[in-house]
PDB file of C-alpha atoms in Angstrom:
ATOM      1  CA  UNK R  10       4.618 -18.027  -6.487  1.00  0.00           C
ATOM      2  CA  UNK R  11       1.720 -19.355  -4.937  1.00  0.00           C
ATOM      3  CA  UNK R  12      -0.857 -19.417  -8.683  1.00  0.00           C
ATOM      4  CA  UNK R  13      -3.721 -20.412  -7.185  1.00  0.00           C
ATOM      5  CA  UNK R  14      -4.172 -16.934  -4.699  1.00  0.00           C
ATOM      6  CA  UNK R  15      -7.097 -18.448  -2.858  1.00  0.00           C
ATOM      7  CA  UNK R  16      -5.172 -21.831  -1.557  1.00  0.00           C
ATOM      8  CA  UNK R  17      -2.306 -18.701  -0.276  1.00  0.00           C
ATOM      9  CA  UNK R  18      -4.103 -17.272   2.012  1.00  0.00           C
ATOM     10  CA  UNK R  19      -4.589 -14.469   0.506  1.00  0.00           C
ATOM     11  CA  UNK R  20      -7.155 -11.636   0.719  1.00  0.00           C
ATOM     12  CA  UNK R  21      -9.809 -11.506  -1.800  1.00  0.00           C
ATOM     13  CA  UNK R  22     -10.435  -7.889  -1.641  1.00  0.00           C
ATOM     14  CA  UNK R  23      -6.198  -8.052  -2.295  1.00  0.00           C
ATOM     15  CA  UNK R  24      -6.058 -10.374  -5.232  1.00  0.00           C
ATOM     16  CA  UNK R  25      -8.894  -7.867  -6.735  1.00  0.00           C
ATOM     17  CA  UNK R  26      -6.268  -5.521  -6.765  1.00  0.00           C
ATOM     18  CA  UNK R  27      -5.246  -3.617  -9.909  1.00  0.00           C
ATOM     19  CA  UNK R  28      -1.734  -3.289  -7.902  1.00  0.00           C
ATOM     20  CA  UNK R  29      -1.388  -7.025  -7.209  1.00  0.00           C
ATOM     21  CA  UNK R  30      -1.962  -8.682 -10.628  1.00  0.00           C
ATOM     22  CA  UNK R  31       0.444  -6.191 -12.597  1.00  0.00           C
ATOM     23  CA  UNK R  32       3.371  -7.431  -9.116  1.00  0.00           C
ATOM     24  CA  UNK R  33       1.751 -11.457  -9.823  1.00  0.00           C
ATOM     25  CA  UNK R  34       2.376 -11.023 -14.193  1.00  0.00           C
ATOM     26  CA  UNK R  35       6.076  -9.461 -13.927  1.00  0.00           C
ATOM     27  CA  UNK R  36       6.825 -12.625 -11.840  1.00  0.00           C
ATOM     28  CA  UNK R  37       5.256 -14.688 -13.980  1.00  0.00           C
ATOM     29  CA  UNK R  38       6.869 -13.186 -16.732  1.00  0.00           C
ATOM     30  CA  UNK R  39      10.294 -12.850 -15.046  1.00  0.00           C
ATOM     31  CA  UNK R  40       9.999 -16.132 -14.002  1.00  0.00           C
ATOM     32  CA  UNK R  41       9.418 -17.577 -17.241  1.00  0.00           C
ATOM     33  CA  UNK R  42      12.062 -16.097 -19.230  1.00  0.00           C
ATOM     34  CA  UNK R  43      14.433 -16.668 -16.645  1.00  0.00           C
ATOM     35  CA  UNK R  44      13.884 -20.384 -16.706  1.00  0.00           C
ATOM     36  CA  UNK R  45      13.856 -20.948 -20.206  1.00  0.00           C
ATOM     37  CA  UNK R  46      17.775 -18.728 -20.609  1.00  0.00           C
ATOM     38  CA  UNK R  47      18.319 -21.046 -18.124  1.00  0.00           C
ATOM     39  CA  UNK R  48      17.402 -23.811 -20.269  1.00  0.00           C
ATOM     40  CA  UNK R  49      19.361 -22.185 -22.076  1.00  0.00           C
ATOM     41  CA  UNK R  50      22.063 -22.444 -20.914  1.00  0.00           C
ATOM     42  CA  UNK R  51      22.472 -19.157 -18.609  1.00  0.00           C
ATOM     43  CA  UNK R  52      22.792 -20.085 -14.884  1.00  0.00           C
ATOM     44  CA  UNK R  53      22.404 -16.354 -12.967  1.00  0.00           C
ATOM     45  CA  UNK R  54      21.019 -14.141 -15.324  1.00  0.00           C
ATOM     46  CA  UNK R  55      18.168 -11.957 -14.282  1.00  0.00           C
ATOM     47  CA  UNK R  56      15.908  -9.568 -16.306  1.00  0.00           C
ATOM     48  CA  UNK R  57      17.801  -6.935 -15.170  1.00  0.00           C
ATOM     49  CA  UNK R  58      21.382  -7.837 -16.803  1.00  0.00           C
ATOM     50  CA  UNK R  59      18.610  -8.796 -20.200  1.00  0.00           C
ATOM     51  CA  UNK R  60      17.637  -5.354 -19.913  1.00  0.00           C
ATOM     52  CA  UNK R  61      20.583  -3.577 -19.412  1.00  0.00           C
ATOM     53  CA  UNK R  62      22.205  -5.889 -22.551  1.00  0.00           C
ATOM     54  CA  UNK R  63      19.429  -5.221 -24.850  1.00  0.00           C
ATOM     55  CA  UNK R  64      20.073  -1.552 -24.022  1.00  0.00           C
ATOM     56  CA  UNK R  65      23.564  -1.901 -24.438  1.00  0.00           C
ATOM     57  CA  UNK R  66      23.106  -3.868 -27.889  1.00  0.00           C
ATOM     58  CA  UNK R  67      20.722  -0.813 -28.751  1.00  0.00           C
ATOM     59  CA  UNK R  68      23.329   2.497 -28.316  1.00  0.00           C
ATOM     60  CA  UNK R  69      26.577  -0.242 -29.409  1.00  0.00           C
ATOM     61  CA  UNK R  70      27.149   3.449 -31.279  1.00  0.00           C
ATOM     62  CA  UNK R  71      27.081   5.490 -27.926  1.00  0.00           C
ATOM     63  CA  UNK R  72      29.611   6.316 -24.807  1.00  0.00           C
ATOM     64  CA  UNK R  73      27.087   4.667 -22.043  1.00  0.00           C
ATOM     65  CA  UNK R  74      28.635   4.767 -18.425  1.00  0.00           C
ATOM     66  CA  UNK R  75      26.745   3.194 -15.139  1.00  0.00           C
ATOM     67  CA  UNK R  76      25.871   6.680 -14.278  1.00  0.00           C
ATOM     68  CA  UNK R  77      23.143   6.517 -18.482  1.00  0.00           C
ATOM     69  CA  UNK R  78      22.578   3.082 -16.581  1.00  0.00           C
ATOM     70  CA  UNK R  79      21.443   4.344 -13.358  1.00  0.00           C
ATOM     71  CA  UNK R  80      19.313   7.037 -14.909  1.00  0.00           C
ATOM     72  CA  UNK R  81      17.682   4.800 -18.168  1.00  0.00           C
ATOM     73  CA  UNK R  82      16.820   1.772 -14.991  1.00  0.00           C
ATOM     74  CA  UNK R  83      16.218   4.091 -12.056  1.00  0.00           C
ATOM     75  CA  UNK R  84      18.449   2.483 -10.011  1.00  0.00           C
ATOM     76  CA  UNK R  85      20.750   3.302  -7.965  1.00  0.00           C
ATOM     77  CA  UNK R  86      24.917   3.238  -7.978  1.00  0.00           C
ATOM     78  CA  UNK R  87      25.528   0.349  -5.924  1.00  0.00           C
ATOM     79  CA  UNK R  88      22.810  -1.974  -6.424  1.00  0.00           C
ATOM     80  CA  UNK R  89      22.764  -1.118 -10.661  1.00  0.00           C
ATOM     81  CA  UNK R  90      27.450  -1.429  -9.720  1.00  0.00           C
ATOM     82  CA  UNK R  91      26.910  -4.911  -8.056  1.00  0.00           C
ATOM     83  CA  UNK R  92      25.365  -5.797 -10.969  1.00  0.00           C
ATOM     84  CA  UNK R  93      27.555  -4.628 -13.452  1.00  0.00           C
ATOM     85  CA  UNK R  94      29.530  -6.132 -11.473  1.00  0.00           C
ATOM     86  CA  UNK R  95      28.782  -9.543 -11.454  1.00  0.00           C
ATOM     87  CA  UNK R  96      28.663  -9.209 -15.213  1.00  0.00           C
ATOM     88  CA  UNK R  97      31.468  -8.529 -15.476  1.00  0.00           C
ATOM     89  CA  UNK R  98      33.476 -11.781 -13.740  1.00  0.00           C
ATOM     90  CA  UNK R  99      30.326 -13.671 -16.031  1.00  0.00           C
ATOM     91  CA  UNK R 100      31.922 -12.003 -19.291  1.00  0.00           C
ATOM     92  CA  UNK R 101      29.005 -10.647 -21.020  1.00  0.00           C
ATOM     93  CA  UNK R 102      30.475  -6.910 -20.283  1.00  0.00           C
ATOM     94  CA  UNK R 103      34.021  -4.861 -19.344  1.00  0.00           C
ATOM     95  CA  UNK R 104      34.750  -2.027 -18.815  1.00  0.00           C
ATOM     96  CA  UNK R 105      37.115   0.563 -19.893  1.00  0.00           C
ATOM     97  CA  UNK R 106      38.599   3.893 -19.630  1.00  0.00           C
ATOM     98  CA  UNK R 107      36.802   6.698 -21.513  1.00  0.00           C
ATOM     99  CA  UNK R 108      39.525   9.306 -23.312  1.00  0.00           C
ATOM    100  CA  UNK R 109      39.876  11.997 -21.926  1.00  0.00           C
ATOM    101  CA  UNK R 110      39.307  10.898 -18.135  1.00  0.00           C
ATOM    102  CA  UNK R 111      40.160   7.588 -16.631  1.00  0.00           C
ATOM    103  CA  UNK R 112      37.696   7.763 -13.858  1.00  0.00           C
ATOM    104  CA  UNK R 113      34.690   7.510 -16.503  1.00  0.00           C
ATOM    105  CA  UNK R 114      33.873   3.513 -17.456  1.00  0.00           C
ATOM    106  CA  UNK R 115      32.317   3.316 -20.394  1.00  0.00           C
ATOM    107  CA  UNK R 116      31.145  -0.352 -20.744  1.00  0.00           C
ATOM    108  CA  UNK R 117      31.106  -2.684 -23.091  1.00  0.00           C
ATOM    109  CA  UNK R 118      29.737  -5.197 -24.584  1.00  0.00           C
ATOM    110  CA  UNK R 119      31.470  -8.583 -25.356  1.00  0.00           C
ATOM    111  CA  UNK R 120      30.240 -11.406 -28.092  1.00  0.00           C
ATOM    112  CA  UNK R 121      29.753 -13.833 -24.886  1.00  0.00           C
ATOM    113  CA  UNK R 122      26.076 -11.581 -24.405  1.00  0.00           C
ATOM    114  CA  UNK R 123      25.135 -10.966 -27.310  1.00  0.00           C
ATOM    115  CA  UNK R 124      25.422 -13.960 -28.093  1.00  0.00           C
ATOM    116  CA  UNK R 125      22.522 -14.086 -25.059  1.00  0.00           C
ATOM    117  CA  UNK R 126      21.000 -11.338 -26.880  1.00  0.00           C
ATOM    118  CA  UNK R 127      20.102 -12.969 -29.485  1.00  0.00           C
ATOM    119  CA  UNK R 128      18.932 -15.979 -27.347  1.00  0.00           C
ATOM    120  CA  UNK R 129      16.262 -14.044 -25.170  1.00  0.00           C
ATOM    121  CA  UNK R 130      15.421 -12.356 -27.432  1.00  0.00           C
ATOM    122  CA  UNK R 131      13.903 -15.603 -29.569  1.00  0.00           C
ATOM    123  CA  UNK R 132      12.774 -16.504 -25.675  1.00  0.00           C
ATOM    124  CA  UNK R 133      11.147 -12.945 -25.167  1.00  0.00           C
ATOM    125  CA  UNK R 134       9.331 -13.795 -28.651  1.00  0.00           C
ATOM    126  CA  UNK R 135       7.593 -16.837 -27.524  1.00  0.00           C
ATOM    127  CA  UNK R 136       6.563 -15.536 -24.784  1.00  0.00           C
ATOM    128  CA  UNK R 137       4.957 -12.492 -25.954  1.00  0.00           C
ATOM    129  CA  UNK R 138       2.901 -15.030 -28.204  1.00  0.00           C
ATOM    130  CA  UNK R 139       2.279 -16.820 -25.172  1.00  0.00           C
ATOM    131  CA  UNK R 140       0.815 -13.685 -23.310  1.00  0.00           C
ATOM    132  CA  UNK R 141      -1.430 -13.264 -25.914  1.00  0.00           C
ATOM    133  CA  UNK R 142      -2.272 -15.755 -26.924  1.00  0.00           C
ATOM    134  CA  UNK R 143      -5.866 -15.811 -27.527  1.00  0.00           C
ATOM    135  CA  UNK R 144      -6.828 -11.601 -28.483  1.00  0.00           C
ATOM    136  CA  UNK R 145      -7.418  -9.602 -30.684  1.00  0.00           C
ATOM    137  CA  UNK R 146      -4.998  -6.692 -31.579  1.00  0.00           C
ATOM    138  CA  UNK R 147      -8.068  -4.721 -30.089  1.00  0.00           C
ATOM    139  CA  UNK R 148      -7.537  -5.888 -26.711  1.00  0.00           C
ATOM    140  CA  UNK R 149      -4.273  -6.167 -26.653  1.00  0.00           C
ATOM    141  CA  UNK R 150      -3.425  -2.519 -28.056  1.00  0.00           C
ATOM    142  CA  UNK R 151      -5.871  -1.387 -25.286  1.00  0.00           C
ATOM    143  CA  UNK R 152      -3.660  -3.187 -22.718  1.00  0.00           C
ATOM    144  CA  UNK R 153      -0.737  -0.807 -23.645  1.00  0.00           C
ATOM    145  CA  UNK R 154      -2.192   1.996 -23.878  1.00  0.00           C
ATOM    146  CA  UNK R 155      -4.425   1.173 -20.055  1.00  0.00           C
ATOM    147  CA  UNK R 156      -0.304   0.246 -18.882  1.00  0.00           C
ATOM    148  CA  UNK R 157       1.256   3.668 -19.898  1.00  0.00           C
ATOM    149  CA  UNK R 158      -1.792   5.466 -17.876  1.00  0.00           C
ATOM    150  CA  UNK R 159      -1.509   3.432 -14.760  1.00  0.00           C
ATOM    151  CA  UNK R 160       2.457   4.558 -14.977  1.00  0.00           C
ATOM    152  CA  UNK R 161       1.111   8.046 -16.431  1.00  0.00           C
ATOM    153  CA  UNK R 162      -0.144   8.044 -12.545  1.00  0.00           C
ATOM    154  CA  UNK R 163       2.473   6.173 -10.721  1.00  0.00           C
ATOM    155  CA  UNK R 164       4.464   8.292 -11.943  1.00  0.00           C
ATOM    156  CA  UNK R 165       2.940  11.789 -11.170  1.00  0.00           C
ATOM    157  CA  UNK R 166       1.706  10.817  -7.764  1.00  0.00           C
ATOM    158  CA  UNK R 167       5.504   9.696  -7.010  1.00  0.00           C
ATOM    159  CA  UNK R 168       6.487  13.086  -7.881  1.00  0.00           C
ATOM    160  CA  UNK R 169       3.605  13.864  -5.440  1.00  0.00           C
ATOM    161  CA  UNK R 170       5.701  12.295  -2.541  1.00  0.00           C
ATOM    162  CA  UNK R 171       8.341  13.745  -3.322  1.00  0.00           C
ATOM    163  CA  UNK R 172       7.169  17.291  -3.329  1.00  0.00           C
ATOM    164  CA  UNK R 173       4.776  16.576  -0.551  1.00  0.00           C
ATOM    165  CA  UNK R 174       6.491  18.450   3.019  1.00  0.00           C
ATOM    166  CA  UNK R 175       7.511  15.584   5.890  1.00  0.00           C
TER     167      UNK R 175
END
């Protein structure tokens, strides 16, 4: 990833676009989190792995299946299936049959995943502090409001695109 965009040959008009700026910030955030986690000995863990573990931590009392995770994270069945397979191979989750329906598999965390989550939360807090360094509470709150409005706008546009006749 090129931080100094002009050196990468990206046109200035593109660099100034909101979408591009969000993309760059997202990539930097992911790269920083993943680098920090590797330093803690968690090689090849992705942000998606962390989000899944975090979601499962906060819903341990519930029966969470793959379909629930597909909806929550807005990802396809095959993509999530591959992610869960790798997480299972690494010992972060187990898939267990749901009583009364052997075809449905509940996704369950292991102790290794709980330890990972604790370490990830430490890193996330450090990064959050770094990202917001020098910003007032008002600026942070305004940023949140603007991003939520943008998310709503994009969701609305996506629905329009889905309903348009081809």
